[in-house]
CSV table of C-alpha atoms in Angstrom, one decimal:
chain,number,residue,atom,x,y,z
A,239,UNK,CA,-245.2,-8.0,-64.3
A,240,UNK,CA,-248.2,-6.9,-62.3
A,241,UNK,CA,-251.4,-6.0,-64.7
A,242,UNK,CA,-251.2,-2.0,-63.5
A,243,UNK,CA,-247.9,-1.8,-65.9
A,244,UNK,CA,-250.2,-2.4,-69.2
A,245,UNK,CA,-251.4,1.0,-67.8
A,246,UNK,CA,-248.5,3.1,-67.8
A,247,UNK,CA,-249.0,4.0,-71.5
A,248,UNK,CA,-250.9,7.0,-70.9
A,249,UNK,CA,-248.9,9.0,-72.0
A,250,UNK,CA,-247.2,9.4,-75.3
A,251,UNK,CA,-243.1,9.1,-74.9
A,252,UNK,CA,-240.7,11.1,-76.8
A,253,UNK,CA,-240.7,10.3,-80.4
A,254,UNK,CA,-237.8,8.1,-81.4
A,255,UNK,CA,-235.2,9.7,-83.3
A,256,UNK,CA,-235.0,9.1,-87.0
A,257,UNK,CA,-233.0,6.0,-87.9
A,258,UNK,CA,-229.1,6.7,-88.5
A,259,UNK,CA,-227.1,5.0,-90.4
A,260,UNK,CA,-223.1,4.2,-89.7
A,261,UNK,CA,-222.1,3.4,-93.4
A,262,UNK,CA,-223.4,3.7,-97.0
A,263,UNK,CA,-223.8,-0.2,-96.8
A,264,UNK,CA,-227.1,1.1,-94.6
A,265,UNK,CA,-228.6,3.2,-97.3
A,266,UNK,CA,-228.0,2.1,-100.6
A,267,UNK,CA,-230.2,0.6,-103.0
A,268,UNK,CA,-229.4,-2.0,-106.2
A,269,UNK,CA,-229.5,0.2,-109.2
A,270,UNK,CA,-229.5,-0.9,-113.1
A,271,UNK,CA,-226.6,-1.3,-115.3
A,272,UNK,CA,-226.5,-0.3,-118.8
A,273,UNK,CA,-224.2,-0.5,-121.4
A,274,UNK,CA,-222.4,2.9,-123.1
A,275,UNK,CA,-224.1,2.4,-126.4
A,276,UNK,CA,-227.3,2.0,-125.6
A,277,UNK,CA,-229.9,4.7,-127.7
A,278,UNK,CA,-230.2,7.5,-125.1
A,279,UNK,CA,-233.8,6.8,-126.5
A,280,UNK,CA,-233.5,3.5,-124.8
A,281,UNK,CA,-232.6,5.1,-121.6
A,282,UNK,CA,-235.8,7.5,-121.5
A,283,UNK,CA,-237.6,4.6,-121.2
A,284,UNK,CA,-235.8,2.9,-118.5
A,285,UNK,CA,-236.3,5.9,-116.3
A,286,UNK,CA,-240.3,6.2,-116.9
A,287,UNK,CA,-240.3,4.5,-113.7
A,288,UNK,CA,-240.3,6.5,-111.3
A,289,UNK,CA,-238.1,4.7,-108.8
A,290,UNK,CA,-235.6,4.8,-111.0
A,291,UNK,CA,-233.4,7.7,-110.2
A,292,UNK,CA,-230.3,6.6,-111.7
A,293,UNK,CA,-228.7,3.9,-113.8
A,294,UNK,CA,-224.6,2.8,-113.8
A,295,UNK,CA,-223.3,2.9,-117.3
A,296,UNK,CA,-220.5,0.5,-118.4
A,297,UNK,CA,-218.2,1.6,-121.2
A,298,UNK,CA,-218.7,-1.0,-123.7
A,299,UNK,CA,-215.4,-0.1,-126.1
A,300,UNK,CA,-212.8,-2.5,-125.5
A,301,UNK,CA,-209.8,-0.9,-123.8
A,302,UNK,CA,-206.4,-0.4,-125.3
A,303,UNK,CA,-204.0,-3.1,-123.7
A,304,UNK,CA,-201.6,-0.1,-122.6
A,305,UNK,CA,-205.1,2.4,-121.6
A,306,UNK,CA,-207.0,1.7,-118.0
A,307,UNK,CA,-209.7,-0.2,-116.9
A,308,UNK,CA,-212.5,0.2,-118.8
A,309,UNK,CA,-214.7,2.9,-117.2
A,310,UNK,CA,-217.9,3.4,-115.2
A,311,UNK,CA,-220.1,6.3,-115.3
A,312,UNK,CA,-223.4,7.3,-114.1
A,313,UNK,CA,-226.6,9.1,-115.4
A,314,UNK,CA,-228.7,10.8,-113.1
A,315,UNK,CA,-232.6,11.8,-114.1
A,316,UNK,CA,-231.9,15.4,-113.6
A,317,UNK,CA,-229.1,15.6,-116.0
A,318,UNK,CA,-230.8,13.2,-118.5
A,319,UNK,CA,-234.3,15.3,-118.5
A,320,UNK,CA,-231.7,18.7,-118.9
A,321,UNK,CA,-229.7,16.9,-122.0
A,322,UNK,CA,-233.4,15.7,-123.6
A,323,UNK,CA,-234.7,19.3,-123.4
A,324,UNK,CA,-231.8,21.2,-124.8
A,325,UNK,CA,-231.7,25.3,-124.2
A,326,UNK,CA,-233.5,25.4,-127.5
A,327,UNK,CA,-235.8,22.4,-126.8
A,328,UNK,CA,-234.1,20.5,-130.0
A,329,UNK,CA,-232.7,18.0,-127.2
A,330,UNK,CA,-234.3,15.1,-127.7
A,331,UNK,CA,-234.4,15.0,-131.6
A,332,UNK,CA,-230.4,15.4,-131.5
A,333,UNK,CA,-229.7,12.7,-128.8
A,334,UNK,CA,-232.7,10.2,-129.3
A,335,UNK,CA,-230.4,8.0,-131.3
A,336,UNK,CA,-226.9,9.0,-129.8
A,337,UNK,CA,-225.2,6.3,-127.5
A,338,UNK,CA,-225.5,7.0,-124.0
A,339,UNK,CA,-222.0,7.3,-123.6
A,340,UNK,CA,-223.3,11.1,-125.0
A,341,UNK,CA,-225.2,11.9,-121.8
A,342,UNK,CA,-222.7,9.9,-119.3
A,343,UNK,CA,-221.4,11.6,-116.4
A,344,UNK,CA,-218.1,9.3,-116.5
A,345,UNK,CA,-216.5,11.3,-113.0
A,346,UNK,CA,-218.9,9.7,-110.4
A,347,UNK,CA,-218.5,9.6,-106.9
A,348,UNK,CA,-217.9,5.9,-106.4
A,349,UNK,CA,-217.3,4.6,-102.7
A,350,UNK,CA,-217.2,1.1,-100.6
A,351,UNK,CA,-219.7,0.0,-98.9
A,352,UNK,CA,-218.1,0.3,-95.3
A,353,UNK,CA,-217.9,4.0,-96.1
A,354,UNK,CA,-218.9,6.5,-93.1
A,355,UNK,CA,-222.1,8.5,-94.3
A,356,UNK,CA,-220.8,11.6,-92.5
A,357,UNK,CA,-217.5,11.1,-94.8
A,358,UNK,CA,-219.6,10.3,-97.6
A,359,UNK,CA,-221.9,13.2,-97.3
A,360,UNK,CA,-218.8,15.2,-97.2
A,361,UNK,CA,-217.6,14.3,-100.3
A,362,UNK,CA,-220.6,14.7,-101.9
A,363,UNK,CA,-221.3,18.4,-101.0
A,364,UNK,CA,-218.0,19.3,-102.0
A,365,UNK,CA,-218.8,18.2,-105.4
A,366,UNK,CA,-219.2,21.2,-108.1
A,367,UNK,CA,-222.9,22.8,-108.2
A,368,UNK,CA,-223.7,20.8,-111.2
A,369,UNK,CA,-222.9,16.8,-109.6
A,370,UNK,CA,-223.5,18.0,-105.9
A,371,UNK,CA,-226.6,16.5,-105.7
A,372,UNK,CA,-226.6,13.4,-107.9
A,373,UNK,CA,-226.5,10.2,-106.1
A,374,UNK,CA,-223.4,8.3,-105.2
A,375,UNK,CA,-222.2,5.0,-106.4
A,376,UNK,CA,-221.9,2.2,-104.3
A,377,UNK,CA,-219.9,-0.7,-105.6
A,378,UNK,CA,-219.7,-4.0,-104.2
A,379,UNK,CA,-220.9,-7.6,-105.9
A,380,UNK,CA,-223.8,-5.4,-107.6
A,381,UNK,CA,-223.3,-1.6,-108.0
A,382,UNK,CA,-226.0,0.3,-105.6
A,383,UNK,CA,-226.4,4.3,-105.0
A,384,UNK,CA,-227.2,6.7,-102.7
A,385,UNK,CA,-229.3,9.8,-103.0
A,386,UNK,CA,-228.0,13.0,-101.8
A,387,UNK,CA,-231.2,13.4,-99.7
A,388,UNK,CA,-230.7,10.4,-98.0
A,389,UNK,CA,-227.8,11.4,-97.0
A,390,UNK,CA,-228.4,14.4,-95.5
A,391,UNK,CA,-231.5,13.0,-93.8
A,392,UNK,CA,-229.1,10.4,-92.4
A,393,UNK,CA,-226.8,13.2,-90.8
A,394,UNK,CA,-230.2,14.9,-89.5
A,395,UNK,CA,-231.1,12.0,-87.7
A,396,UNK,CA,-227.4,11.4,-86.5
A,397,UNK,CA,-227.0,15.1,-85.3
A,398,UNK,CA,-231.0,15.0,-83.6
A,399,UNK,CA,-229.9,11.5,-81.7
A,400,UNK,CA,-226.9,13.0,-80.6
A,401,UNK,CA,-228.3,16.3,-79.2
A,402,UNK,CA,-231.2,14.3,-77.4
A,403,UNK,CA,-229.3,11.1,-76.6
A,404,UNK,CA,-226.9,9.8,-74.5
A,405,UNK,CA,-223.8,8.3,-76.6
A,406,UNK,CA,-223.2,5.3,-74.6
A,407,UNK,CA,-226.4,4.0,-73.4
A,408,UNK,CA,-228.5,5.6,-76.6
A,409,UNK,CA,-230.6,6.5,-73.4
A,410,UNK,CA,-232.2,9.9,-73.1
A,411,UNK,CA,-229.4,12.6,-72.1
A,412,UNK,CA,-230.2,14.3,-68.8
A,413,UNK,CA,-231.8,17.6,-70.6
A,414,UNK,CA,-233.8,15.6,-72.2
A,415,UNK,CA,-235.3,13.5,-69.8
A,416,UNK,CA,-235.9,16.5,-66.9
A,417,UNK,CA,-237.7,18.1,-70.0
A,418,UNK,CA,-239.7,15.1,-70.9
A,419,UNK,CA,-240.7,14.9,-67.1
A,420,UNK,CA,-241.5,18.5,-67.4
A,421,UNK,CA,-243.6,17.7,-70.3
A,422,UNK,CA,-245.3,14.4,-68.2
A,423,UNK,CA,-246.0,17.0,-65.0
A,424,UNK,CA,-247.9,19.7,-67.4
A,425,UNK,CA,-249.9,16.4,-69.1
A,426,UNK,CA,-251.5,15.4,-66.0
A,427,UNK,CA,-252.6,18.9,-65.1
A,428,UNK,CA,-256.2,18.4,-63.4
A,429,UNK,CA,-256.7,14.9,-64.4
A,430,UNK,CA,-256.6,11.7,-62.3
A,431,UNK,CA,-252.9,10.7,-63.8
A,432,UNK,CA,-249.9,10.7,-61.6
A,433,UNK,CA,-245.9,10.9,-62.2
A,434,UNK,CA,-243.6,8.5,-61.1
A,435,UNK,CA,-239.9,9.4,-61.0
A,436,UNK,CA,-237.5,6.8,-60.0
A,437,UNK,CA,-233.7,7.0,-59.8
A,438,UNK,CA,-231.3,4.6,-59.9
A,439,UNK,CA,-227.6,4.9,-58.9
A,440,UNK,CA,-224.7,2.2,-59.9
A,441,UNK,CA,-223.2,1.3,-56.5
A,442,UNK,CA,-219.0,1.2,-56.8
A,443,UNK,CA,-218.5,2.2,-60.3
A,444,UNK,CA,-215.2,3.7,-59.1
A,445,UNK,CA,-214.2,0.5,-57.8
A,446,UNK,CA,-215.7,-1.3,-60.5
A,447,UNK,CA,-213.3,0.4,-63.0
A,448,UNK,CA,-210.7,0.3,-60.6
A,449,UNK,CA,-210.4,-3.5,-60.7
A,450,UNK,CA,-211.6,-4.3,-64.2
A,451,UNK,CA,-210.8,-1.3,-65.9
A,452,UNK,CA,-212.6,1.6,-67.5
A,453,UNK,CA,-213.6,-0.3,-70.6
A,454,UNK,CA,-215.6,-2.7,-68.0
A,455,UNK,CA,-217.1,0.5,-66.4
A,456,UNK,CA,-218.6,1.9,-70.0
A,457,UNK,CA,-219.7,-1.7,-70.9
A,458,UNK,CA,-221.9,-2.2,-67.3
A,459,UNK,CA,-223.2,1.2,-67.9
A,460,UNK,CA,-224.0,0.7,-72.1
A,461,UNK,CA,-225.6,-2.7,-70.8
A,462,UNK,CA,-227.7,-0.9,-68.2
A,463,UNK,CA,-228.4,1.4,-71.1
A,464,UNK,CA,-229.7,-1.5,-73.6
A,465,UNK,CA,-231.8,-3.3,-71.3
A,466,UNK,CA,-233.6,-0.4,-70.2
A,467,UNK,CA,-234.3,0.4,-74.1
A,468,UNK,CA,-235.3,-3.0,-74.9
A,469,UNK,CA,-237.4,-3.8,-71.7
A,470,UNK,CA,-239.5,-1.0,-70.7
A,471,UNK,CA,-243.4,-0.6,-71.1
A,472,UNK,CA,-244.7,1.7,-73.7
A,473,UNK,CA,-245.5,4.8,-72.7
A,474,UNK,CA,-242.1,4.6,-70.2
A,475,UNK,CA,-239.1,6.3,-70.6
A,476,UNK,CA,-235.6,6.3,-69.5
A,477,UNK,CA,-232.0,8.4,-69.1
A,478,UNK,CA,-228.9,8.7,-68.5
A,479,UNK,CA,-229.1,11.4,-65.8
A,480,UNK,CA,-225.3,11.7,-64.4
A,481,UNK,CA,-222.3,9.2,-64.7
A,482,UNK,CA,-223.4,6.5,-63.2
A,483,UNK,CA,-226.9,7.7,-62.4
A,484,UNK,CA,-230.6,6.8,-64.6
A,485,UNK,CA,-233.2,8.0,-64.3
A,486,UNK,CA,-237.0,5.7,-65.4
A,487,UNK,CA,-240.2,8.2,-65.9
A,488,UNK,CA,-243.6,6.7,-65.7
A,489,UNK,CA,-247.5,7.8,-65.8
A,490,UNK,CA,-249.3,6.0,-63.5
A,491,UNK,CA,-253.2,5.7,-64.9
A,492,UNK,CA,-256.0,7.6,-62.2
A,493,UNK,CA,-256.3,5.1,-59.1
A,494,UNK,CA,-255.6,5.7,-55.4
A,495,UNK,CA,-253.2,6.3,-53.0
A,496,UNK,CA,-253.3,2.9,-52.3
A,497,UNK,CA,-253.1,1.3,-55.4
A,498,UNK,CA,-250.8,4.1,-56.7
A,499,UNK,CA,-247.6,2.8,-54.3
A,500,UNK,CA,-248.3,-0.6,-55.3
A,501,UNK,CA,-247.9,0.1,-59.3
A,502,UNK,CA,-244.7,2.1,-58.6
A,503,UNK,CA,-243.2,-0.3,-56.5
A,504,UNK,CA,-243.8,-3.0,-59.0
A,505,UNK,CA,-242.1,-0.6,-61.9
A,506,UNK,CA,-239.8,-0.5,-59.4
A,507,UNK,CA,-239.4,-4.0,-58.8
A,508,UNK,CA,-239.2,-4.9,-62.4
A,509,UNK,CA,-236.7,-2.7,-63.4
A,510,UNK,CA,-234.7,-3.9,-60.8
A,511,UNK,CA,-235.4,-7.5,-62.0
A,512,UNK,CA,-234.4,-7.0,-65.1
A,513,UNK,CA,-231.1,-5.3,-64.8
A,514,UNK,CA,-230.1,-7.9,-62.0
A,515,UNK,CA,-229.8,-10.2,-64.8
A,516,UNK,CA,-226.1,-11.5,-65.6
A,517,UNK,CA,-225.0,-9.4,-68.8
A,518,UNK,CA,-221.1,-9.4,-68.6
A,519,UNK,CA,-217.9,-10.2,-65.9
A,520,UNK,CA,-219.5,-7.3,-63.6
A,521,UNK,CA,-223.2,-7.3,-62.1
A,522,UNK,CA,-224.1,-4.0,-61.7
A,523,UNK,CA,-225.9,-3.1,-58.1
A,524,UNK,CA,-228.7,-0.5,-57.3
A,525,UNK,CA,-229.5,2.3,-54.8
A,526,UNK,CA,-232.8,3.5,-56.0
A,527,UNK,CA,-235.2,5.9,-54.9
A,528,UNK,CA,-239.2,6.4,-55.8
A,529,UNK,CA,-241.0,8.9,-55.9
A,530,UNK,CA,-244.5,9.9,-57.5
A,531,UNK,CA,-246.8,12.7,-57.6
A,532,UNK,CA,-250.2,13.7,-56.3
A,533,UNK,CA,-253.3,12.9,-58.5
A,534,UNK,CA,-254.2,15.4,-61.0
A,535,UNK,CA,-250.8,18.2,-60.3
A,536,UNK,CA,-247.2,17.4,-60.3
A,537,UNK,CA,-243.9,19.0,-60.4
A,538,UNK,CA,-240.9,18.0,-62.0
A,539,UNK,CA,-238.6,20.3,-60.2
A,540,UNK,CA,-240.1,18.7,-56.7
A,541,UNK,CA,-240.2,15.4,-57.9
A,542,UNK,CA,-236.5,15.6,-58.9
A,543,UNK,CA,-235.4,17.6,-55.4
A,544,UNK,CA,-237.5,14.7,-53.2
A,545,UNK,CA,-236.1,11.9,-55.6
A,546,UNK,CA,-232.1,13.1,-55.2
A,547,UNK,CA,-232.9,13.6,-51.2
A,548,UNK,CA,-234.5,9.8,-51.1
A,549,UNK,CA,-231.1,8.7,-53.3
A,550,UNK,CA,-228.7,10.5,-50.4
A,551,UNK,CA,-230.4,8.7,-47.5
A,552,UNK,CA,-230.1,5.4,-49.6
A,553,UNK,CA,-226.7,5.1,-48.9
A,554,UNK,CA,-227.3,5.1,-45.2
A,555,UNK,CA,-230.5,3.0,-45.3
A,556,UNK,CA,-230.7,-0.1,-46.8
A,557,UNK,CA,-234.3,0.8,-48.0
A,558,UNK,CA,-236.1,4.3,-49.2
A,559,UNK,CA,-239.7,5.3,-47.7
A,560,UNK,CA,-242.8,5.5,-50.2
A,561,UNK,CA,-244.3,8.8,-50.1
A,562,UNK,CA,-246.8,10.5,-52.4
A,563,UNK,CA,-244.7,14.0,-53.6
A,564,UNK,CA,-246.8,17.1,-53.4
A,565,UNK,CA,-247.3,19.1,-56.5
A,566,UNK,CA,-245.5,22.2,-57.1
């Protein structure tokens, strides 16, 4: 990669959405065990520290040979720091030495590992106001559990990906990459910085899914998709602009005319190198165009027009003249 690339970092690419998780599996955390007669004394104790925001309690009589399983419960801090203070604040004295069967919430939400969050969360806001928010039980080879803020967080982050990103390619979706160019243009406002804009078209998806099927057609473009995420420079971004269209932002650092085609061409040039690579039965092929703004002004709406225009006469040329776009 030519040295000018270590330069494109100037300026600061979208934030990456919060990590989402599929299933539970992604969230939980090991929590402790405790037996049902325990002191509930006992139990203040265990939850002086403060990452303990929960503990699975085991019912410790032996079941009847014609009753069920022996059951699992849960205590939650909140419910345990309500039962020890007691409307008349005589909480503590009465339970210190009760079992913690006494305190045990033995309805829990309990749920396998490979359960969907967005099910999960479900289930857990459809709980009654007093266990809506108490975490969730995981089971598995060691119980685990699940905050109810984690899960919600986890549906944030899912719902912000999916507003801003593409669903197959995890790439930018086109809003948001015309309003992160937008955002680039106003950034370079009277300084020496330029924008780069190049586009890149899949050639033949139509006969691509055509021979190999459609499945074939969303794996070449979700490939596309990861290489782009895992390969670019900092400070680059990239997105899904149209079906079978990208789209590869850039800010080129203050240099000349000169020297300003030559960096763009090799951003060009790499991109190009690294989705050539085999990934799959189909290689995808290019049309691309370039284009880049003046130094110090730029306009994403002109950028965009000049780009789609150098993309048309693509398909008729086998290669797209370099020229500097004027600002808007």
């Amino acid at each position: 990669m030519h040295d000018e690339l270590t330069e494109l970092a100037q300026h600061t690419a979208m934030r990456p959405p919060t990590r989402t998780s599929g299933t539970v599996a992604d969230l939980a955390r090991p929590v402790l065990s405790v037996g049902s007669s325990m002191p509930v004394g006992q139990l203040e104790v265990v939850f002086r520290n403060p990452d303990v925001t929960c503990v699975v309690v085991h019912d410790d009589e032996v079941p009847r040979p014609d009753a069920p399983a022996a059951r699992t419960g849960v205590v939650v801090r909140a419910s345990l720091v309500a039962a020890l203070t007691g409307r008349l604040g005589y909480g503590r004295a009465v339970l210190e030495r009760r079992p913690v069967a006494s305190v045990t919430d033995w309805s829990p939400l309990v749920v396998a590992p490979t359960a969907a969050v967005t099910e999960v969360a479900t289930l857990a806001m459809s709980r009654p106001d007093d266990h809506r928010y108490d975490d969730v039980l995981v089971r598995g080879g060691h119980w685990a559990s699940v905050g109810a803020a984690e899960l919600v967080r986890s549906l944030v982050g899912t719902l912000a990906e999916r507003s801003t990103h593409d669903a197959l390619t995890g790439l930018l979706s086109r809003r948001s990459t015309w309003h992160s160019l937008t955002r680039r243009c106003r950034l370079v406002a009277r300084g020496g910085t330029r924008v780069a804009l190049l586009l890149l078209d899949v050639q033949d998806m139509s006969g691509v899914n055509a021979l190999h099927g459609q499945d074939a057609g969303d794996a070449l473009l979700a490939g596309v998709g990861h290489r782009l995420r895992s390969w670019l420079p900092g400070g680059c971004e990239a997105g899904r602009v149209d079906g079978d269209r990208f789209a590869v932002l850039a800010t080129l650092p203050a240099m000349g005319d000169v020297e300003a085609a030559a960096s763009a061409e090799a951003l060009r040039q790499e991109v190009l190198a690294q989705l050539g690579a085999p990934d799959g039965p189909v290689r995808p092929s290019f049309r691309t165009s370039l284009t880049w703004s003046v130094a110090g002004a730029a306009g994403a709406d002109e950028l965009v027009r000049e780009g789609e225009a150098r993309l048309a006469a693509a398909r008729t040329s086998p290669r797209t003249t370099w020229v500097p776009s004027s600002h808007g």
